[in-house]
PDB file of C-alpha atoms and ligand atoms in Angstrom:
ATOM      1  CA  MET A   1       0.000   0.000   0.000  1.00 70.00           C
ATOM      2  CA  LYS A   2       1.283   3.420  -0.869  1.00 81.00           C
ATOM      3  CA  PRO A   3       1.167   5.996   1.922  1.00 89.00           C
ATOM      4  CA  ASP A   4      -0.668   9.219   1.130  1.00 94.00           C
ATOM      5  CA  GLY A   5       1.815  11.517   2.827  1.00 95.00           C
ATOM      6  CA  LYS A   6       5.161  11.482   4.494  1.00 97.00           C
ATOM      7  CA  VAL A   7       6.533  12.947   7.697  1.00 98.00           C
ATOM      8  CA  VAL A   8      10.259  12.731   8.455  1.00 98.00           C
ATOM      9  CA  LEU A   9      12.104  13.027  11.753  1.00 98.00           C
ATOM     10  CA  LEU A  10      15.571  14.516  11.452  1.00 98.00           C
ATOM     11  CA  GLY A  11      18.174  15.439  14.048  1.00 98.00           C
ATOM     12  CA  ASP A  12      21.450  14.507  15.656  1.00 98.00           C
ATOM     13  CA  MET A  13      22.063  11.107  17.170  1.00 97.00           C
ATOM     14  CA  ASN A  14      20.802  10.601  20.694  1.00 98.00           C
ATOM     15  CA  VAL A  15      18.250  13.438  20.685  1.00 98.00           C
ATOM     16  CA  GLY A  16      15.378  10.944  20.977  1.00 98.00           C
ATOM     17  CA  LYS A  17      13.815  10.622  17.508  1.00 98.00           C
ATOM     18  CA  THR A  18      13.218   6.896  17.824  1.00 98.00           C
ATOM     19  CA  SER A  19      11.946   7.302  21.367  1.00 98.00           C
ATOM     20  CA  LEU A  20       9.451   9.984  20.318  1.00 98.00           C
ATOM     21  CA  LEU A  21       8.075   7.838  17.556  1.00 98.00           C
ATOM     22  CA  HIS A  22       7.877   4.838  19.854  1.00 97.00           C
ATOM     23  CA  ARG A  23       6.115   6.830  22.511  1.00 98.00           C
ATOM     24  CA  TYR A  24       3.554   8.029  20.003  1.00 98.00           C
ATOM     25  CA  MET A  25       2.979   4.775  18.133  1.00 97.00           C
ATOM     26  CA  GLU A  26       3.500   2.187  20.887  1.00 96.00           C
ATOM     27  CA  ARG A  27       2.528   4.371  23.846  1.00 97.00           C
ATOM     28  CA  ARG A  28       5.640   3.510  25.818  1.00 97.00           C
ATOM     29  CA  PHE A  29       9.250   4.411  26.480  1.00 97.00           C
ATOM     30  CA  GLN A  30      11.832   1.728  26.257  1.00 93.00           C
ATOM     31  CA  ASP A  31      15.527   1.346  25.644  1.00 92.00           C
ATOM     32  CA  THR A  32      16.542   2.138  22.115  1.00 93.00           C
ATOM     33  CA  ILE A  33      19.556   1.369  20.058  1.00 94.00           C
ATOM     34  CA  SER A  34      21.020   3.952  17.778  1.00 96.00           C
ATOM     35  CA  THR A  35      19.169   3.808  14.464  1.00 95.00           C
ATOM     36  CA  VAL A  36      20.853   2.359  11.412  1.00 93.00           C
ATOM     37  CA  GLY A  37      19.645   3.776   8.100  1.00 87.00           C
ATOM     38  CA  GLY A  38      15.960   4.506   8.640  1.00 87.00           C
ATOM     39  CA  ALA A  39      12.613   2.905   9.384  1.00 90.00           C
ATOM     40  CA  PHE A  40       9.033   3.985   9.136  1.00 93.00           C
ATOM     41  CA  TYR A  41       5.675   3.569  10.785  1.00 96.00           C
ATOM     42  CA  LEU A  42       2.330   3.933   9.102  1.00 97.00           C
ATOM     43  CA  LYS A  43      -0.294   5.976  10.866  1.00 97.00           C
ATOM     44  CA  GLN A  44      -3.910   6.062   9.843  1.00 97.00           C
ATOM     45  CA  TRP A  45      -5.180   9.606  10.104  1.00 97.00           C
ATOM     46  CA  GLY A  46      -8.796   9.915   9.066  1.00 96.00           C
ATOM     47  CA  PRO A  47      -8.952   8.421   5.570  1.00 96.00           C
ATOM     48  CA  TYR A  48      -5.223   8.910   5.012  1.00 97.00           C
ATOM     49  CA  ASN A  49      -2.189   6.764   5.615  1.00 97.00           C
ATOM     50  CA  ILE A  50       0.755   8.808   6.731  1.00 97.00           C
ATOM     51  CA  SER A  51       4.230   7.319   6.807  1.00 97.00           C
ATOM     52  CA  ILE A  52       6.461   8.614   9.573  1.00 98.00           C
ATOM     53  CA  TRP A  53      10.149   8.101   8.935  1.00 97.00           C
ATOM     54  CA  ASP A  54      12.677   7.724  11.686  1.00 97.00           C
ATOM     55  CA  THR A  55      16.168   8.495  10.403  1.00 97.00           C
ATOM     56  CA  ALA A  56      19.629   7.863  11.794  1.00 96.00           C
ATOM     57  CA  GLY A  57      21.352  10.864  13.344  1.00 96.00           C
ATOM     58  CA  ARG A  58      24.812   9.350  13.060  1.00 95.00           C
ATOM     59  CA  GLU A  59      27.102  11.202  10.740  1.00 92.00           C
ATOM     60  CA  GLN A  60      27.889   8.064   8.749  1.00 90.00           C
ATOM     61  CA  PHE A  61      24.269   7.836   7.569  1.00 91.00           C
ATOM     62  CA  HIS A  62      24.043  11.488   6.684  1.00 87.00           C
ATOM     63  CA  GLY A  63      23.967  10.849   2.963  1.00 85.00           C
ATOM     64  CA  LEU A  64      20.624   9.074   3.264  1.00 90.00           C
ATOM     65  CA  GLY A  65      18.829  12.042   4.770  1.00 89.00           C
ATOM     66  CA  SER A  66      17.848  13.848   1.600  1.00 91.00           C
ATOM     67  CA  MET A  67      16.514  10.612   0.157  1.00 93.00           C
ATOM     68  CA  TYR A  68      14.249  10.134   3.147  1.00 95.00           C
ATOM     69  CA  CYS A  69      13.052  13.725   2.860  1.00 96.00           C
ATOM     70  CA  ARG A  70      12.051  13.411  -0.759  1.00 95.00           C
ATOM     71  CA  GLY A  71       8.508  14.645  -1.197  1.00 94.00           C
ATOM     72  CA  ALA A  72       7.987  14.978   2.571  1.00 97.00           C
ATOM     73  CA  ALA A  73       4.891  16.895   3.602  1.00 97.00           C
ATOM     74  CA  ALA A  74       6.384  17.663   7.024  1.00 98.00           C
ATOM     75  CA  VAL A  75       9.807  17.526   8.622  1.00 98.00           C
ATOM     76  CA  ILE A  76      10.277  17.334  12.379  1.00 98.00           C
ATOM     77  CA  LEU A  77      13.665  18.797  13.260  1.00 98.00           C
ATOM     78  CA  THR A  78      14.539  17.367  16.636  1.00 98.00           C
ATOM     79  CA  TYR A  79      17.110  18.503  19.206  1.00 98.00           C
ATOM     80  CA  ASP A  80      17.848  17.774  22.854  1.00 98.00           C
ATOM     81  CA  VAL A  81      16.997  20.722  25.143  1.00 98.00           C
ATOM     82  CA  ASN A  82      20.080  19.874  27.220  1.00 97.00           C
ATOM     83  CA  ASN A  83      22.474  19.929  24.301  1.00 98.00           C
ATOM     84  CA  LEU A  84      22.969  23.212  22.482  1.00 98.00           C
ATOM     85  CA  GLN A  85      25.104  21.585  19.810  1.00 98.00           C
ATOM     86  CA  SER A  86      22.152  19.428  18.770  1.00 98.00           C
ATOM     87  CA  LEU A  87      20.198  22.592  17.897  1.00 98.00           C
ATOM     88  CA  ILE A  88      23.152  24.064  16.001  1.00 98.00           C
ATOM     89  CA  GLU A  89      23.480  20.845  14.003  1.00 98.00           C
ATOM     90  CA  LEU A  90      19.899  21.244  12.780  1.00 98.00           C
ATOM     91  CA  GLU A  91      20.877  24.364  10.927  1.00 97.00           C
ATOM     92  CA  ASP A  92      24.386  23.309   9.923  1.00 97.00           C
ATOM     93  CA  ARG A  93      23.845  19.722   8.931  1.00 96.00           C
ATOM     94  CA  PHE A  94      20.166  18.827   8.600  1.00 97.00           C
ATOM     95  CA  LEU A  95      18.377  21.791   7.068  1.00 97.00           C
ATOM     96  CA  ALA A  96      19.968  21.288   3.636  1.00 96.00           C
ATOM     97  CA  LEU A  97      18.639  17.721   3.571  1.00 96.00           C
ATOM     98  CA  THR A  98      15.118  19.111   3.350  1.00 97.00           C
ATOM     99  CA  ASP A  99      15.721  20.581  -0.122  1.00 96.00           C
ATOM    100  CA  THR A 100      14.096  17.456  -1.546  1.00 96.00           C
ATOM    101  CA  ALA A 101      10.938  17.850   0.552  1.00 96.00           C
ATOM    102  CA  SER A 102       7.656  19.034  -0.903  1.00 94.00           C
ATOM    103  CA  THR A 103       7.730  22.761  -1.688  1.00 92.00           C
ATOM    104  CA  ASP A 104       4.930  23.381   0.793  1.00 93.00           C
ATOM    105  CA  CYS A 105       6.526  21.162   3.438  1.00 96.00           C
ATOM    106  CA  ILE A 106       5.716  22.036   7.028  1.00 97.00           C
ATOM    107  CA  PHE A 107       8.519  22.392   9.555  1.00 98.00           C
ATOM    108  CA  ALA A 108       8.316  21.670  13.248  1.00 98.00           C
ATOM    109  CA  ILE A 109      11.191  22.144  15.667  1.00 98.00           C
ATOM    110  CA  VAL A 110      11.148  19.868  18.665  1.00 98.00           C
ATOM    111  CA  GLY A 111      13.232  20.087  21.822  1.00 98.00           C
ATOM    112  CA  ASN A 112      13.100  16.683  23.483  1.00 98.00           C
ATOM    113  CA  LYS A 113      14.126  15.400  26.962  1.00 98.00           C
ATOM    114  CA  VAL A 114      12.459  18.284  28.735  1.00 97.00           C
ATOM    115  CA  ASP A 115      11.819  15.917  31.679  1.00 97.00           C
ATOM    116  CA  LEU A 116      15.497  16.244  32.622  1.00 97.00           C
ATOM    117  CA  THR A 117      15.315  19.973  33.186  1.00 96.00           C
ATOM    118  CA  ASN A 118      14.467  21.962  36.263  1.00 93.00           C
ATOM    119  CA  GLU A 119      11.708  23.715  34.326  1.00 93.00           C
ATOM    120  CA  TYR A 120       9.731  20.543  33.853  1.00 95.00           C
ATOM    121  CA  ALA A 121       7.863  20.737  37.141  1.00 91.00           C
ATOM    122  CA  LEU A 122       6.736  24.241  36.248  1.00 90.00           C
ATOM    123  CA  LEU A 123       5.585  23.114  32.829  1.00 90.00           C
ATOM    124  CA  LEU A 124       3.547  20.354  34.404  1.00 91.00           C
ATOM    125  CA  GLU A 125       2.101  22.729  36.919  1.00 89.00           C
ATOM    126  CA  ALA A 126       1.020  25.097  34.177  1.00 87.00           C
ATOM    127  CA  GLU A 127      -0.631  22.169  32.409  1.00 84.00           C
ATOM    128  CA  GLU A 128      -2.532  21.140  35.494  1.00 82.00           C
ATOM    129  CA  GLU A 129      -3.483  24.620  36.599  1.00 75.00           C
ATOM    130  CA  ASN A 130      -7.167  23.842  36.541  1.00 63.00           C
ATOM    131  CA  ARG A 131      -6.918  20.903  38.843  1.00 65.00           C
ATOM    132  CA  PRO A 132      -7.761  21.589  42.489  1.00 63.00           C
ATOM    133  CA  GLU A 133      -4.761  19.686  43.790  1.00 61.00           C
ATOM    134  CA  LYS A 134      -1.441  20.822  42.447  1.00 52.00           C
ATOM    135  CA  PRO A 135       1.179  18.137  41.892  1.00 53.00           C
ATOM    136  CA  VAL A 136       4.078  17.955  44.302  1.00 53.00           C
ATOM    137  CA  THR A 137       7.065  19.571  42.675  1.00 53.00           C
ATOM    138  CA  SER A 138       9.948  18.032  44.514  1.00 51.00           C
ATOM    139  CA  CYS A 139      13.278  16.689  43.225  1.00 50.00           C
ATOM    140  CA  ILE A 140      13.985  19.904  41.365  1.00 50.00           C
ATOM    141  CA  SER A 141      17.550  19.829  42.668  1.00 57.00           C
ATOM    142  CA  THR A 142      18.304  16.663  40.716  1.00 71.00           C
ATOM    143  CA  LYS A 143      17.439  18.356  37.461  1.00 85.00           C
ATOM    144  CA  VAL A 144      19.639  20.384  35.204  1.00 91.00           C
ATOM    145  CA  GLN A 145      19.377  23.874  33.852  1.00 91.00           C
ATOM    146  CA  LYS A 146      17.960  23.791  30.356  1.00 94.00           C
ATOM    147  CA  GLN A 147      20.593  24.631  27.753  1.00 95.00           C
ATOM    148  CA  VAL A 148      18.345  25.515  24.860  1.00 97.00           C
ATOM    149  CA  HIS A 149      15.321  27.747  25.246  1.00 96.00           C
ATOM    150  CA  LEU A 150      12.192  27.924  23.194  1.00 97.00           C
ATOM    151  CA  ASP A 151      13.312  31.329  21.892  1.00 97.00           C
ATOM    152  CA  ASP A 152      16.339  29.665  20.313  1.00 98.00           C
ATOM    153  CA  ALA A 153      14.054  27.239  18.493  1.00 98.00           C
ATOM    154  CA  VAL A 154      11.823  30.112  17.358  1.00 98.00           C
ATOM    155  CA  ALA A 155      14.924  31.888  16.015  1.00 98.00           C
ATOM    156  CA  LEU A 156      15.866  28.754  14.085  1.00 98.00           C
ATOM    157  CA  TYR A 157      12.347  28.502  12.669  1.00 98.00           C
ATOM    158  CA  LYS A 158      12.698  32.036  11.332  1.00 97.00           C
ATOM    159  CA  LYS A 159      16.059  31.177   9.783  1.00 97.00           C
ATOM    160  CA  ILE A 160      14.431  28.218   8.062  1.00 97.00           C
ATOM    161  CA  LEU A 161      11.816  30.499   6.546  1.00 96.00           C
ATOM    162  CA  LYS A 162      14.598  32.698   5.223  1.00 95.00           C
ATOM    163  CA  TYR A 163      16.441  29.705   3.835  1.00 95.00           C
ATOM    164  CA  LYS A 164      13.259  28.506   2.129  1.00 94.00           C
ATOM    165  CA  MET A 165      12.423  32.047   1.009  1.00 93.00           C
ATOM    166  CA  LEU A 166       9.056  31.848   2.679  1.00 93.00           C
ATOM    167  CA  ASP A 167       7.119  34.713   4.125  1.00 93.00           C
ATOM    168  CA  GLU A 168       6.138  34.496   7.780  1.00 93.00           C
ATOM    169  CA  LYS A 169       2.560  35.352   6.934  1.00 92.00           C
ATOM    170  CA  ASP A 170       2.228  32.388   4.564  1.00 92.00           C
ATOM    171  CA  VAL A 171       3.256  29.697   7.052  1.00 94.00           C
ATOM    172  CA  PRO A 172       2.168  28.569  10.515  1.00 95.00           C
ATOM    173  CA  ALA A 173       3.474  30.839  13.286  1.00 96.00           C
ATOM    174  CA  ALA A 174       6.812  29.909  14.859  1.00 96.00           C
ATOM    175  CA  GLU A 175       5.226  29.701  18.306  1.00 94.00           C
ATOM    176  CA  LYS A 176       2.858  27.069  17.001  1.00 96.00           C
ATOM    177  CA  MET A 177       5.578  24.981  15.367  1.00 98.00           C
ATOM    178  CA  CYS A 178       8.171  24.888  18.160  1.00 98.00           C
ATOM    179  CA  PHE A 179       7.530  22.162  20.720  1.00 98.00           C
ATOM    180  CA  GLU A 180       9.175  20.908  23.866  1.00 98.00           C
ATOM    181  CA  THR A 181       8.569  17.252  24.530  1.00 98.00           C
ATOM    182  CA  SER A 182       9.537  14.276  26.629  1.00 98.00           C
ATOM    183  CA  ALA A 183       9.478  10.877  24.993  1.00 98.00           C
ATOM    184  CA  LYS A 184      10.121   9.472  28.445  1.00 98.00           C
ATOM    185  CA  THR A 185       6.991  10.857  30.125  1.00 97.00           C
ATOM    186  CA  GLY A 186       4.953  11.455  26.974  1.00 98.00           C
ATOM    187  CA  TYR A 187       4.772  15.186  27.619  1.00 97.00           C
ATOM    188  CA  LYS A 188       3.374  16.954  24.489  1.00 97.00           C
ATOM    189  CA  VAL A 189       4.162  14.005  22.249  1.00 98.00           C
ATOM    190  CA  ASP A 190       0.586  13.451  21.037  1.00 98.00           C
ATOM    191  CA  CYS A 191       0.154  17.182  20.630  1.00 98.00           C
ATOM    192  CA  LEU A 192       3.256  17.319  18.421  1.00 98.00           C
ATOM    193  CA  PHE A 193       2.313  14.500  16.064  1.00 98.00           C
ATOM    194  CA  GLU A 194      -1.364  15.314  15.869  1.00 98.00           C
ATOM    195  CA  THR A 195      -0.780  18.988  15.164  1.00 98.00           C
ATOM    196  CA  ILE A 196       1.446  17.937  12.314  1.00 98.00           C
ATOM    197  CA  PHE A 197      -0.938  15.324  10.914  1.00 98.00           C
ATOM    198  CA  ASP A 198      -3.731  17.900  10.796  1.00 97.00           C
ATOM    199  CA  MET A 199      -1.472  20.267   8.886  1.00 97.00           C
ATOM    200  CA  VAL A 200      -0.347  17.565   6.507  1.00 97.00           C
ATOM    201  CA  VAL A 201      -3.871  16.734   5.307  1.00 97.00           C
ATOM    202  CA  PRO A 202      -4.193  19.772   2.991  1.00 96.00           C
ATOM    203  CA  ILE A 203      -0.754  18.986   1.581  1.00 95.00           C
ATOM    204  CA  ILE A 204      -1.827  15.406   0.879  1.00 95.00           C
ATOM    205  CA  LEU A 205      -4.900  16.681  -0.903  1.00 95.00           C
ATOM    206  CA  ARG A 206      -2.817  19.001  -3.000  1.00 93.00           C
ATOM    207  CA  GLN A 207      -0.242  16.313  -3.753  1.00 91.00           C
ATOM    208  CA  GLN A 208      -3.017  13.957  -4.796  1.00 91.00           C
ATOM    209  CA  ALA A 209      -4.549  16.585  -7.049  1.00 91.00           C
ATOM    210  CA  GLU A 210      -1.269  17.494  -8.709  1.00 87.00           C
ATOM    211  CA  GLY A 211       0.759  14.304  -8.581  1.00 72.00           C
ATOM    212  CA  PRO A 212       3.681  13.642  -6.260  1.00 55.00           C
ATOM    213  CA  LEU A 213       6.170  16.003  -7.860  1.00 57.00           C
ATOM    214  CA  GLN A 214       4.205  19.158  -8.314  1.00 48.00           C
ATOM    215  CA  THR A 215       5.225  21.953 -10.553  1.00 47.00           C
ATOM    216  CA  VAL A 216       4.528  25.134  -8.768  1.00 48.00           C
ATOM    217  CA  ASP A 217       3.680  28.657  -9.740  1.00 47.00           C
ATOM    218  CA  ILE A 218       6.541  29.678 -12.027  1.00 45.00           C
ATOM    219  CA  THR A 219       7.077  32.829 -10.034  1.00 47.00           C
ATOM    220  CA  ASN A 220       8.081  30.629  -7.127  1.00 45.00           C
ATOM    221  CA  TYR A 221      11.853  30.575  -6.890  1.00 47.00           C
ATOM    222  CA  LYS A 222      12.066  26.895  -5.993  1.00 47.00           C
ATOM    223  CA  SER A 223      10.330  25.808  -9.156  1.00 42.00           C
ATOM    224  CA  ALA A 224      13.455  27.015 -10.964  1.00 41.00           C
ATOM    225  CA  LYS A 225      15.308  24.097  -9.384  1.00 44.00           C
ATOM    226  CA  ARG A 226      13.347  21.928 -11.730  1.00 43.00           C
ATOM    227  CA  THR A 227      12.707  18.339 -10.832  1.00 43.00           C
ATOM    228  CA  LYS A 228      11.955  15.896 -13.581  1.00 42.00           C
ATOM    229  CA  SER A 229       8.355  14.921 -13.208  1.00 43.00           C
ATOM    230  CA  GLY A 230       6.982  11.459 -13.186  1.00 39.00           C
ATOM    231  CA  CYS A 231      10.239   9.573 -12.745  1.00 39.00           C
ATOM    232  CA  CYS A 232      10.179   8.862  -9.066  1.00 39.00           C
ATOM    233  CA  ALA A 233       6.828   8.104  -7.541  1.00 39.00           C
TER     234      ALA A 233
HETATM  235  N1  GTP B   1      15.276  11.424  29.942  1.00 96.58           N
HETATM  236  C1  GTP B   1      14.965  11.222  28.669  1.00 96.58           C
HETATM  237  N2  GTP B   1      15.710  10.404  27.908  1.00 96.58           N
HETATM  238  C2  GTP B   1      15.349  10.234  26.613  1.00 96.58           C
HETATM  239  C3  GTP B   1      14.209  10.878  26.057  1.00 96.58           C
HETATM  240  N3  GTP B   1      14.122  10.512  24.759  1.00 96.58           N
HETATM  241  C4  GTP B   1      15.127   9.666  24.520  1.00 96.58           C
HETATM  242  N4  GTP B   1      15.873   9.486  25.636  1.00 96.58           N
HETATM  243  C5  GTP B   1      17.076   8.651  25.744  1.00 96.58           C
HETATM  244  O1  GTP B   1      18.072   9.175  24.890  1.00 96.58           O
HETATM  245  C6  GTP B   1      18.798   8.142  24.236  1.00 96.58           C
HETATM  246  C7  GTP B   1      18.706   8.261  22.727  1.00 96.58           C
HETATM  247  O2  GTP B   1      17.357   8.071  22.308  1.00 96.58           O
HETATM  248  P1  GTP B   1      17.008   7.611  20.816  1.00 96.58           P
HETATM  249  O3  GTP B   1      15.538   7.704  20.689  1.00 96.58           O
HETATM  250  O4  GTP B   1      17.648   6.328  20.502  1.00 96.58           O
HETATM  251  O5  GTP B   1      17.737   8.768  19.980  1.00 96.58           O
HETATM  252  P2  GTP B   1      17.785   8.938  18.390  1.00 96.58           P
HETATM  253  O6  GTP B   1      17.582  10.397  18.115  1.00 96.58           O
HETATM  254  O7  GTP B   1      16.829   8.000  17.751  1.00 96.58           O
HETATM  255  O8  GTP B   1      19.295   8.560  18.048  1.00 96.58           O
HETATM  256  P3  GTP B   1      19.879   7.969  16.633  1.00 96.58           P
HETATM  257  O9  GTP B   1      19.006   6.828  16.247  1.00 96.58           O
HETATM  258  O10 GTP B   1      21.295   7.560  16.915  1.00 96.58           O
HETATM  259  O11 GTP B   1      19.834   9.088  15.654  1.00 96.58           O
HETATM  260  C8  GTP B   1      18.218   6.829  24.770  1.00 96.58           C
HETATM  261  O12 GTP B   1      19.003   6.399  25.854  1.00 96.58           O
HETATM  262  C9  GTP B   1      16.828   7.226  25.245  1.00 96.58           C
HETATM  263  O13 GTP B   1      16.363   6.394  26.287  1.00 96.58           O
HETATM  264  C10 GTP B   1      13.451  11.743  26.901  1.00 96.58           C
HETATM  265  O14 GTP B   1      12.462  12.360  26.519  1.00 96.58           O
HETATM  266  N5  GTP B   1      13.875  11.876  28.193  1.00 96.58           N
HETATM  267 MG1   MG B   2      17.046   6.485  16.484  1.00 96.58          MG
END
């Protein structure tokens, strides 16, 4: 069966891509081994089948990345909130891989492992504000200071728009597309994937109407990087 749309997870090794996908699809957190090559899950979303690709962050598999991104309707750029370098790598090493994605590809930026930070208890508290009994927020001392802040992710999102020559008013707002998650506890994991699936549906419809390799408005810069049509369904 051919999937209707494709979502790809990219990011450095060890940031938690496999764990996020596991948490969402299998509803649990378990030990992972570093991914070799890539693997995908199929998710039924309404009448559509969406393939979600987990890629390897290891440098040695880097060459495969643009192949996995080909025609992608959404790319999830993942970093570890406790590792600034993993955010920098998204811009330096992974962004260029998305050149093969669909021209109207959606980008999400995801900071994972938020459970390890001292801000996590506050995040949970904010979530549960409406409950009469507030959760006990102990153990804060065992947590670490977050290295990457949401503002840094928002700044990266804006750089991506520049790179893609997109106007901020034509795409979802940065604040909506930058997430902080924990694959370990499940924090915001459903929200991340489901937000993206909803946004991917119109892209699927457009791809189905136009064929997988669309030619776009000729005034669009990216259409100048012509792709041969019809050769690579
Ligand atoms: N505390 C915590 N640990 C996590 C979380 N997500 C992943 N980990 C751990 O981080 C390590 C790497 O997770 P993976 O999911 O294998 O990372 P990956 O991005 O798939 O790595 P590659 O496949 O090498 O690219 C594992 O030991 C996970 O258990 C999280 O949300 N919180
Ligand atoms: Mg992995």
